[in-house]
Amino acid sequence: MATEILTVVGARPQFVKASVVSSALAALGRHEAIIHTGQHYDHAMSGAFFRDLNIPEPVVDLGISGGSHAAMTAAMLVALADEMERRAPALVLLYGDTNSTLAGALAAAKLGLPIAHVEAGPRMGNREHPEETNRILVDHLADLLLVPTDLCADNLRREGLGARVRVVGDTQLDALRAHAPLAVPPGLEGDFVVATVHRAQNTDQPQRLAAIMAGLALCPYPVVLPLHPRTAEAMARHGLATPANTRVLPPQGYLEMLGLMAGCRFAITDSGGVPKEAFYLGRRSLTISSETPWPELAMADATRVVGCDLALWRDGLVWADRPLDPVDNPFGDGRTGQRIAGIIAAFLDEMP
Ligand code: UD1
């Protein structure tokens, strides 16, 4: 009988989430093999994460990246289906909402393999984000929907998927707690703000990217901007420069990023993960997309959606600098990895 759990990862945030579940599966003596699609390939965005987070070496790196979303997803689908057919795993384990996740779900579904989806359920209500389409499709294909919060569970129930849902909490909280003591201090004098920008919605629209740079210039503190290659490329293409108060850094490793977030006044970001991590560290964030996948954070008064509207930025910059009142954490207790490993183990043990 097949026992292998086949994990598919490819992009930076997935390495963080998978590290938590991998170690919990190993603790249960379960056999996992990791496939890296190659979507993120720079050492700073991939290899460094495997090293710092002690993730087992992938059994294969497919080396598929870049090109259109269709070309990338299609190439991954073909290559992943080949690997899955050869390995005949008992279950395919997927994370988040990237093209690697979608390709993994399609490949597994075509072969009739069971799918577990970690971080199922967030909805932005706007298909302009490629991540939204990926999530919806993957959630509908998956057999186990491992959701971080009650709101995510509600979203899935509304789509008729309630029977497959298990609320487990957020793997990023486990990862952060485990690694916070190892966070690399930023080595910066005085107060600063940390910013990240990489969503297609912002990088592909020059007027949005220009507004974000104008917003950063309004910051009352120096801004540290670890720059995603997609954004660096878009800035160059549109002839945009960063403001004088902003220091550009290369993409940061996990422990360096934790150090920056633990040391900052607040975060400004279009990332899905950074606002959660800032919240776990007691920091507010400004969300610079048109909506947040995490209304839980808005309800906790921990993030504010300011988009690219400079009037909202002005108010938001004052709000974000005020201390965050402690609230119950809607993202669980930091034992999500163990919980997911237990659910997957029970699912496999009950399989005919
Ligand atoms: C992807 C995910 C996004 C996730 C993000 C984390 C999708 C649709 N999007 O977006 O949900 O939040 O990863 O970072 O899957 N590049 C490099 N080096 C790398 C990787 C990428 O230079 O290691 C460049 C390439 O030119 C590439 C571009 O960045 O074409 C964009 O990368 P891509 O993987 O398409 O999407 P992300 O913006 O990283």
Short mmCIF file of C-alpha atoms and ligand atoms in Angstrom, two decimals:
data_model
loop_
_atom_site.label_atom_id
_atom_site.label_comp_id
_atom_site.label_asym_id
_atom_site.label_seq_id
_atom_site.Cartn_x
_atom_site.Cartn_y
_atom_site.Cartn_z
CA MET A 1 0.00 0.00 0.00
CA ALA A 2 1.25 3.50 -0.84
CA THR A 3 2.43 5.44 2.19
CA GLU A 4 4.35 8.35 0.68
CA ILE A 5 3.16 11.89 1.30
CA LEU A 6 4.24 13.93 -1.72
CA THR A 7 4.67 17.62 -0.97
CA VAL A 8 4.83 20.17 -3.78
CA VAL A 9 6.43 23.54 -3.08
CA GLY A 10 7.89 26.22 -5.31
CA ALA A 11 7.63 29.73 -3.90
CA ARG A 12 9.14 31.41 -0.87
CA PRO A 13 6.15 31.44 1.52
CA GLN A 14 5.55 27.75 0.87
CA PHE A 15 8.98 26.83 2.19
CA VAL A 16 8.12 28.44 5.53
CA LYS A 17 4.74 26.70 5.79
CA ALA A 18 6.06 23.30 4.66
CA SER A 19 8.95 23.37 7.16
CA VAL A 20 6.48 23.23 10.03
CA VAL A 21 4.44 20.32 8.71
CA SER A 22 7.50 18.40 7.48
CA SER A 23 9.03 18.24 10.92
CA ALA A 24 5.69 17.23 12.47
CA LEU A 25 5.21 14.44 9.90
CA ALA A 26 8.75 13.21 10.55
CA ALA A 27 8.03 13.17 14.30
CA LEU A 28 5.11 10.81 13.57
CA GLY A 29 7.41 8.59 11.50
CA ARG A 30 5.55 9.37 8.26
CA HIS A 31 7.40 9.26 4.96
CA GLU A 32 7.40 12.52 3.01
CA ALA A 33 9.04 13.37 -0.30
CA ILE A 34 9.30 17.01 -1.41
CA ILE A 35 9.17 18.18 -5.01
CA HIS A 36 10.40 21.72 -5.75
CA THR A 37 8.81 23.09 -8.92
CA GLY A 38 11.60 25.65 -9.31
CA GLN A 39 9.21 28.64 -9.38
CA HIS A 40 11.56 30.53 -7.04
CA TYR A 41 15.13 29.67 -7.88
CA ASP A 42 17.41 32.44 -6.55
CA HIS A 43 19.40 31.23 -3.56
CA ALA A 44 18.05 34.16 -1.51
CA MET A 45 14.46 33.13 -2.28
CA SER A 46 14.83 29.36 -2.12
CA GLY A 47 18.05 27.59 -1.03
CA ALA A 48 18.57 29.90 1.94
CA PHE A 49 15.09 29.01 3.21
CA PHE A 50 15.71 25.26 2.96
CA ARG A 51 18.92 25.75 4.96
CA ASP A 52 17.59 28.13 7.63
CA LEU A 53 14.36 26.20 8.16
CA ASN A 54 15.95 22.73 8.10
CA ILE A 55 13.68 21.51 5.31
CA PRO A 56 14.63 18.11 3.87
CA GLU A 57 16.25 18.24 0.41
CA PRO A 58 13.68 17.97 -2.38
CA VAL A 59 13.78 14.63 -4.19
CA VAL A 60 13.60 16.61 -7.41
CA ASP A 61 13.76 20.26 -8.53
CA LEU A 62 11.77 20.62 -11.73
CA GLY A 63 13.48 23.92 -12.58
CA ILE A 64 10.30 25.48 -13.99
CA SER A 65 9.98 29.26 -13.55
CA GLY A 66 9.11 32.46 -15.35
CA GLY A 67 7.12 32.86 -18.53
CA SER A 68 3.40 33.53 -18.55
CA HIS A 69 1.22 32.10 -15.79
CA ALA A 70 -0.24 29.70 -18.35
CA ALA A 71 3.16 28.52 -19.58
CA MET A 72 4.52 28.10 -16.06
CA THR A 73 1.44 26.29 -14.76
CA ALA A 74 1.20 24.05 -17.83
CA ALA A 75 4.87 23.02 -17.69
CA MET A 76 4.52 22.26 -13.98
CA LEU A 77 1.32 20.28 -14.56
CA VAL A 78 3.01 17.99 -17.08
CA ALA A 79 6.18 17.49 -15.04
CA LEU A 80 4.31 16.98 -11.75
CA ALA A 81 1.91 14.47 -13.28
CA ASP A 82 4.92 12.45 -14.52
CA GLU A 83 6.50 12.48 -11.07
CA MET A 84 3.24 11.58 -9.36
CA GLU A 85 2.55 8.74 -11.73
CA ARG A 86 6.02 7.33 -11.11
CA ARG A 87 5.98 7.74 -7.34
CA ALA A 88 2.31 6.79 -6.79
CA PRO A 89 2.05 8.64 -3.46
CA ALA A 90 -0.75 8.04 -0.96
CA LEU A 91 -1.49 11.77 -0.76
CA VAL A 92 -0.38 15.05 -2.32
CA LEU A 93 0.25 17.89 0.14
CA LEU A 94 -0.06 21.49 -1.11
CA TYR A 95 0.36 24.95 0.39
CA GLY A 96 -1.16 28.35 -0.27
CA ASP A 97 -2.12 29.89 -3.56
CA THR A 98 0.74 29.98 -6.05
CA ASN A 99 0.98 28.61 -9.57
CA SER A 100 2.92 25.67 -8.06
CA THR A 101 -0.07 24.91 -5.82
CA LEU A 102 -2.51 24.99 -8.71
CA ALA A 103 -0.33 22.79 -10.92
CA GLY A 104 0.08 20.29 -8.06
CA ALA A 105 -3.68 20.16 -7.49
CA LEU A 106 -4.49 19.67 -11.17
CA ALA A 107 -1.86 16.95 -11.59
CA ALA A 108 -3.06 15.06 -8.51
CA ALA A 109 -6.74 15.41 -9.40
CA LYS A 110 -6.17 14.04 -12.92
CA LEU A 111 -4.50 10.97 -11.38
CA GLY A 112 -7.18 10.52 -8.73
CA LEU A 113 -4.73 11.13 -5.88
CA PRO A 114 -6.07 12.57 -2.61
CA ILE A 115 -5.07 16.18 -1.94
CA ALA A 116 -4.53 18.00 1.36
CA HIS A 117 -4.46 21.79 1.06
CA VAL A 118 -2.83 23.82 3.83
CA GLU A 119 -4.02 27.44 4.15
CA ALA A 120 -7.27 26.72 2.35
CA GLY A 121 -10.13 29.19 2.56
CA PRO A 122 -9.04 32.84 2.44
CA ARG A 123 -11.00 34.86 -0.13
CA MET A 124 -10.33 38.39 -1.34
CA GLY A 125 -13.42 38.55 -3.53
CA ASN A 126 -11.39 39.90 -6.45
CA ARG A 127 -10.19 37.72 -9.29
CA GLU A 128 -7.73 40.41 -10.34
CA HIS A 129 -5.30 38.57 -8.04
CA PRO A 130 -4.01 35.38 -9.68
CA GLU A 131 -3.71 33.93 -6.16
CA GLU A 132 -7.51 34.16 -5.72
CA THR A 133 -8.17 32.00 -8.77
CA ASN A 134 -5.52 29.53 -7.66
CA ARG A 135 -7.02 29.20 -4.19
CA ILE A 136 -10.58 28.72 -5.36
CA LEU A 137 -9.61 26.01 -7.84
CA VAL A 138 -7.32 24.18 -5.43
CA ASP A 139 -9.87 24.27 -2.61
CA HIS A 140 -12.50 22.72 -4.85
CA LEU A 141 -10.13 19.92 -5.86
CA ALA A 142 -8.81 19.10 -2.39
CA ASP A 143 -10.04 16.33 -0.08
CA LEU A 144 -8.69 17.83 3.14
CA LEU A 145 -9.09 21.59 3.57
CA LEU A 146 -6.78 22.62 6.40
CA VAL A 147 -7.85 26.14 7.21
CA PRO A 148 -6.19 28.70 9.46
CA THR A 149 -9.28 30.48 10.88
CA ASP A 150 -13.03 30.25 11.44
CA LEU A 151 -13.65 32.90 8.78
CA CYS A 152 -11.83 30.76 6.22
CA ALA A 153 -14.02 27.82 7.23
CA ASP A 154 -17.12 30.00 6.70
CA ASN A 155 -15.91 30.95 3.20
CA LEU A 156 -15.57 27.30 2.28
CA ARG A 157 -18.95 26.35 3.76
CA ARG A 158 -20.53 29.01 1.57
CA GLU A 159 -18.96 27.26 -1.42
CA GLY A 160 -20.42 23.92 -0.33
CA LEU A 161 -17.11 22.51 0.91
CA GLY A 162 -17.85 22.39 4.66
CA ALA A 163 -17.55 18.60 5.02
CA ARG A 164 -13.85 18.65 4.07
CA VAL A 165 -12.85 21.55 6.36
CA ARG A 166 -10.67 21.29 9.46
CA VAL A 167 -9.70 24.47 11.33
CA VAL A 168 -6.06 24.03 12.30
CA GLY A 169 -4.50 27.49 12.75
CA ASP A 170 -1.64 29.11 10.87
CA THR A 171 1.63 27.31 10.17
CA GLN A 172 3.37 30.70 9.98
CA LEU A 173 2.73 31.18 13.70
CA ASP A 174 4.47 27.86 14.48
CA ALA A 175 7.40 28.83 12.25
CA LEU A 176 7.71 32.27 13.79
CA ARG A 177 7.65 30.96 17.37
CA ALA A 178 10.25 28.32 16.56
CA HIS A 179 12.62 30.74 14.86
CA ALA A 180 12.09 34.03 16.72
CA PRO A 181 15.06 33.31 19.03
CA LEU A 182 17.27 32.92 15.95
CA ALA A 183 16.08 36.15 14.24
CA VAL A 184 19.00 38.15 12.87
CA PRO A 185 19.05 41.68 14.36
CA PRO A 186 18.74 44.24 11.55
CA GLY A 187 21.82 46.26 12.52
CA LEU A 188 20.02 49.55 11.87
CA GLU A 189 20.19 52.61 14.07
CA GLY A 190 16.90 54.12 15.26
CA ASP A 191 13.29 53.58 14.23
CA PHE A 192 12.38 52.25 10.81
CA VAL A 193 9.49 50.83 8.82
CA VAL A 194 9.73 47.64 6.77
CA ALA A 195 7.99 47.51 3.39
CA THR A 196 7.49 44.79 0.76
CA VAL A 197 5.78 44.97 -2.66
CA HIS A 198 5.41 42.17 -5.17
CA ARG A 199 1.75 41.52 -6.10
CA ALA A 200 1.00 41.59 -9.80
CA GLN A 201 -1.79 44.09 -9.09
CA ASN A 202 0.86 46.62 -7.97
CA THR A 203 3.88 45.74 -10.10
CA ASP A 204 1.95 45.51 -13.37
CA GLN A 205 0.27 48.92 -13.04
CA PRO A 206 2.83 51.74 -13.16
CA GLN A 207 0.44 54.28 -11.66
CA ARG A 208 -0.06 52.03 -8.62
CA LEU A 209 3.65 51.42 -8.22
CA ALA A 210 4.31 55.17 -8.52
CA ALA A 211 1.65 55.89 -5.86
CA ILE A 212 3.28 53.34 -3.53
CA MET A 213 6.66 55.07 -3.90
CA ALA A 214 4.95 58.42 -3.18
CA GLY A 215 3.35 56.80 -0.11
CA LEU A 216 6.68 55.50 1.17
CA ALA A 217 8.05 59.05 0.87
CA LEU A 218 5.36 60.16 3.38
CA CYS A 219 6.65 57.77 6.07
CA PRO A 220 7.74 59.45 9.29
CA TYR A 221 10.64 56.97 9.58
CA PRO A 222 13.27 55.60 7.22
CA VAL A 223 11.87 52.73 5.16
CA VAL A 224 13.67 49.43 4.58
CA LEU A 225 12.48 47.77 1.36
CA PRO A 226 13.65 44.20 0.67
CA LEU A 227 12.95 44.21 -3.04
CA HIS A 228 11.37 41.25 -4.82
CA PRO A 229 12.93 40.67 -8.28
CA ARG A 230 9.52 41.12 -9.92
CA THR A 231 9.26 44.62 -8.42
CA ALA A 232 12.85 45.57 -9.17
CA GLU A 233 12.24 44.63 -12.79
CA ALA A 234 8.94 46.55 -12.95
CA MET A 235 10.49 49.68 -11.39
CA ALA A 236 13.27 49.64 -13.98
CA ARG A 237 10.78 49.04 -16.80
CA HIS A 238 8.57 51.95 -15.73
CA GLY A 239 11.50 54.25 -14.94
CA LEU A 240 10.52 54.55 -11.26
CA ALA A 241 12.92 55.26 -8.41
CA THR A 242 12.59 54.70 -4.66
CA PRO A 243 12.21 57.83 -2.51
CA ALA A 244 15.15 59.33 -0.58
CA ASN A 245 13.97 57.91 2.78
CA THR A 246 13.92 54.34 1.44
CA ARG A 247 16.78 51.89 1.59
CA VAL A 248 16.54 49.01 -0.85
CA LEU A 249 17.77 45.59 0.29
CA PRO A 250 17.99 42.36 -1.69
CA PRO A 251 15.35 39.70 -0.88
CA GLN A 252 15.93 38.74 2.75
CA GLY A 253 16.24 35.31 4.30
CA TYR A 254 13.61 34.14 6.78
CA LEU A 255 15.69 34.89 9.89
CA GLU A 256 16.73 38.31 8.54
CA MET A 257 13.10 39.16 7.73
CA LEU A 258 12.01 38.12 11.23
CA GLY A 259 14.69 40.42 12.62
CA LEU A 260 13.44 43.32 10.50
CA MET A 261 9.84 42.76 11.52
CA ALA A 262 10.64 42.36 15.21
CA GLY A 263 12.62 45.63 15.09
CA CYS A 264 10.33 47.80 12.96
CA ARG A 265 7.72 50.36 14.02
CA PHE A 266 5.22 48.79 11.57
CA ALA A 267 5.04 47.11 8.17
CA ILE A 268 3.73 48.31 4.80
CA THR A 269 3.05 45.42 2.45
CA ASP A 270 0.99 43.72 -0.23
CA SER A 271 2.12 40.28 0.97
CA GLY A 272 -0.36 37.82 2.40
CA GLY A 273 2.06 36.55 5.03
CA VAL A 274 3.86 39.66 6.27
CA PRO A 275 0.77 41.25 7.95
CA LYS A 276 0.22 38.04 9.94
CA GLU A 277 3.84 37.85 11.00
CA ALA A 278 3.83 41.54 11.96
CA PHE A 279 0.69 40.91 14.06
CA TYR A 280 2.31 37.91 15.79
CA LEU A 281 5.19 40.23 16.70
CA GLY A 282 2.81 42.90 18.02
CA ARG A 283 3.16 45.24 15.03
CA ARG A 284 0.55 46.86 12.84
CA SER A 285 0.63 46.86 9.06
CA LEU A 286 -0.73 48.86 6.16
CA THR A 287 -2.05 46.63 3.38
CA ILE A 288 -1.30 48.10 -0.03
CA SER A 289 -3.56 45.92 -2.14
CA SER A 290 -7.19 46.64 -2.94
CA GLU A 291 -8.25 44.13 -0.25
CA THR A 292 -6.73 41.85 2.39
CA PRO A 293 -7.09 38.07 2.37
CA TRP A 294 -7.16 38.38 6.19
CA PRO A 295 -10.20 40.36 7.43
CA GLU A 296 -9.31 38.73 10.79
CA LEU A 297 -6.40 41.17 10.99
CA ALA A 298 -8.56 44.17 10.13
CA MET A 299 -11.03 43.12 12.86
CA ALA A 300 -8.14 42.89 15.34
CA ASP A 301 -7.23 46.48 14.30
CA ALA A 302 -3.86 45.07 13.18
CA THR A 303 -4.00 45.91 9.49
CA ARG A 304 -5.66 48.63 7.46
CA VAL A 305 -6.26 48.41 3.73
CA VAL A 306 -4.92 51.64 2.22
CA GLY A 307 -4.37 50.41 -1.33
CA CYS A 308 -2.70 53.11 -3.39
CA ASP A 309 -4.85 55.97 -2.04
CA LEU A 310 -2.49 58.55 -0.53
CA ALA A 311 -5.22 60.09 1.65
CA LEU A 312 -5.71 56.66 3.26
CA TRP A 313 -1.93 56.32 3.58
CA ARG A 314 -1.67 59.62 5.46
CA ASP A 315 -4.21 58.54 8.10
CA GLY A 316 -2.87 54.99 8.07
CA LEU A 317 0.69 56.06 8.80
CA VAL A 318 -0.47 57.79 11.99
CA TRP A 319 -2.68 54.83 12.98
CA ALA A 320 -0.01 52.20 12.30
CA ASP A 321 2.48 53.92 14.57
CA ARG A 322 0.23 53.55 17.62
CA PRO A 323 0.67 50.45 19.80
CA LEU A 324 -1.42 47.41 18.96
CA ASP A 325 -3.84 46.37 21.72
CA PRO A 326 -3.44 42.69 22.60
CA VAL A 327 -6.33 40.51 21.36
CA ASP A 328 -7.03 36.78 21.16
CA ASN A 329 -5.18 35.34 18.20
CA PRO A 330 -7.69 34.16 15.57
CA PHE A 331 -4.87 32.21 13.87
CA GLY A 332 -4.57 29.54 16.55
CA ASP A 333 -2.05 28.52 19.18
CA GLY A 334 1.17 27.82 17.25
CA ARG A 335 0.63 24.04 17.25
CA THR A 336 -0.72 23.90 13.73
CA GLY A 337 2.01 21.64 12.35
CA GLN A 338 1.30 18.84 14.83
CA ARG A 339 -2.42 19.18 14.23
CA ILE A 340 -2.03 18.93 10.44
CA ALA A 341 0.33 15.95 10.71
CA GLY A 342 -2.18 14.18 12.98
CA ILE A 343 -5.08 14.82 10.58
CA ILE A 344 -3.08 13.60 7.57
CA ALA A 345 -1.90 10.49 9.45
CA ALA A 346 -5.48 9.64 10.46
CA PHE A 347 -6.70 10.24 6.90
CA LEU A 348 -4.06 7.86 5.51
CA ASP A 349 -4.74 5.23 8.17
CA GLU A 350 -8.45 5.25 7.33
CA MET A 351 -7.87 4.88 3.59
CA PRO A 352 -9.10 1.57 2.15
C1 UD1 B 1 4.68 34.19 -6.37
C2 UD1 B 1 3.22 33.83 -6.08
C3 UD1 B 1 2.70 34.71 -4.95
C4 UD1 B 1 3.59 34.65 -3.74
C5 UD1 B 1 4.99 35.04 -4.18
C6 UD1 B 1 5.98 35.03 -3.03
C7 UD1 B 1 1.93 33.04 -8.00
C8 UD1 B 1 0.86 33.38 -8.95
N1 UD1 B 1 2.35 34.03 -7.22
O1 UD1 B 1 4.69 35.49 -6.92
O2 UD1 B 1 1.40 34.27 -4.58
O3 UD1 B 1 3.13 35.56 -2.76
O4 UD1 B 1 5.43 34.11 -5.18
O5 UD1 B 1 7.17 35.67 -3.41
O6 UD1 B 1 2.37 31.91 -7.96
N2 UD1 B 1 12.16 35.76 -10.01
C9 UD1 B 1 13.51 35.80 -9.78
N3 UD1 B 1 14.05 34.92 -8.89
C10 UD1 B 1 13.29 34.01 -8.25
C11 UD1 B 1 11.91 33.97 -8.50
C12 UD1 B 1 11.37 34.85 -9.37
O7 UD1 B 1 14.22 36.60 -10.33
O8 UD1 B 1 13.85 33.23 -7.44
C13 UD1 B 1 11.58 36.74 -10.95
C14 UD1 B 1 11.33 36.16 -12.31
O9 UD1 B 1 11.64 37.14 -13.25
C15 UD1 B 1 9.84 35.91 -12.31
C16 UD1 B 1 9.32 37.02 -11.40
O10 UD1 B 1 10.36 37.20 -10.43
O11 UD1 B 1 9.32 35.94 -13.61
C17 UD1 B 1 8.03 36.72 -10.72
O12 UD1 B 1 8.09 35.46 -10.09
P1 UD1 B 1 6.80 34.53 -10.05
O13 UD1 B 1 7.19 33.25 -9.47
O14 UD1 B 1 6.12 34.56 -11.36
O15 UD1 B 1 5.77 35.26 -9.10
P2 UD1 B 1 5.96 36.03 -7.72
O16 UD1 B 1 5.74 37.46 -7.98
O17 UD1 B 1 7.20 35.64 -7.00
#
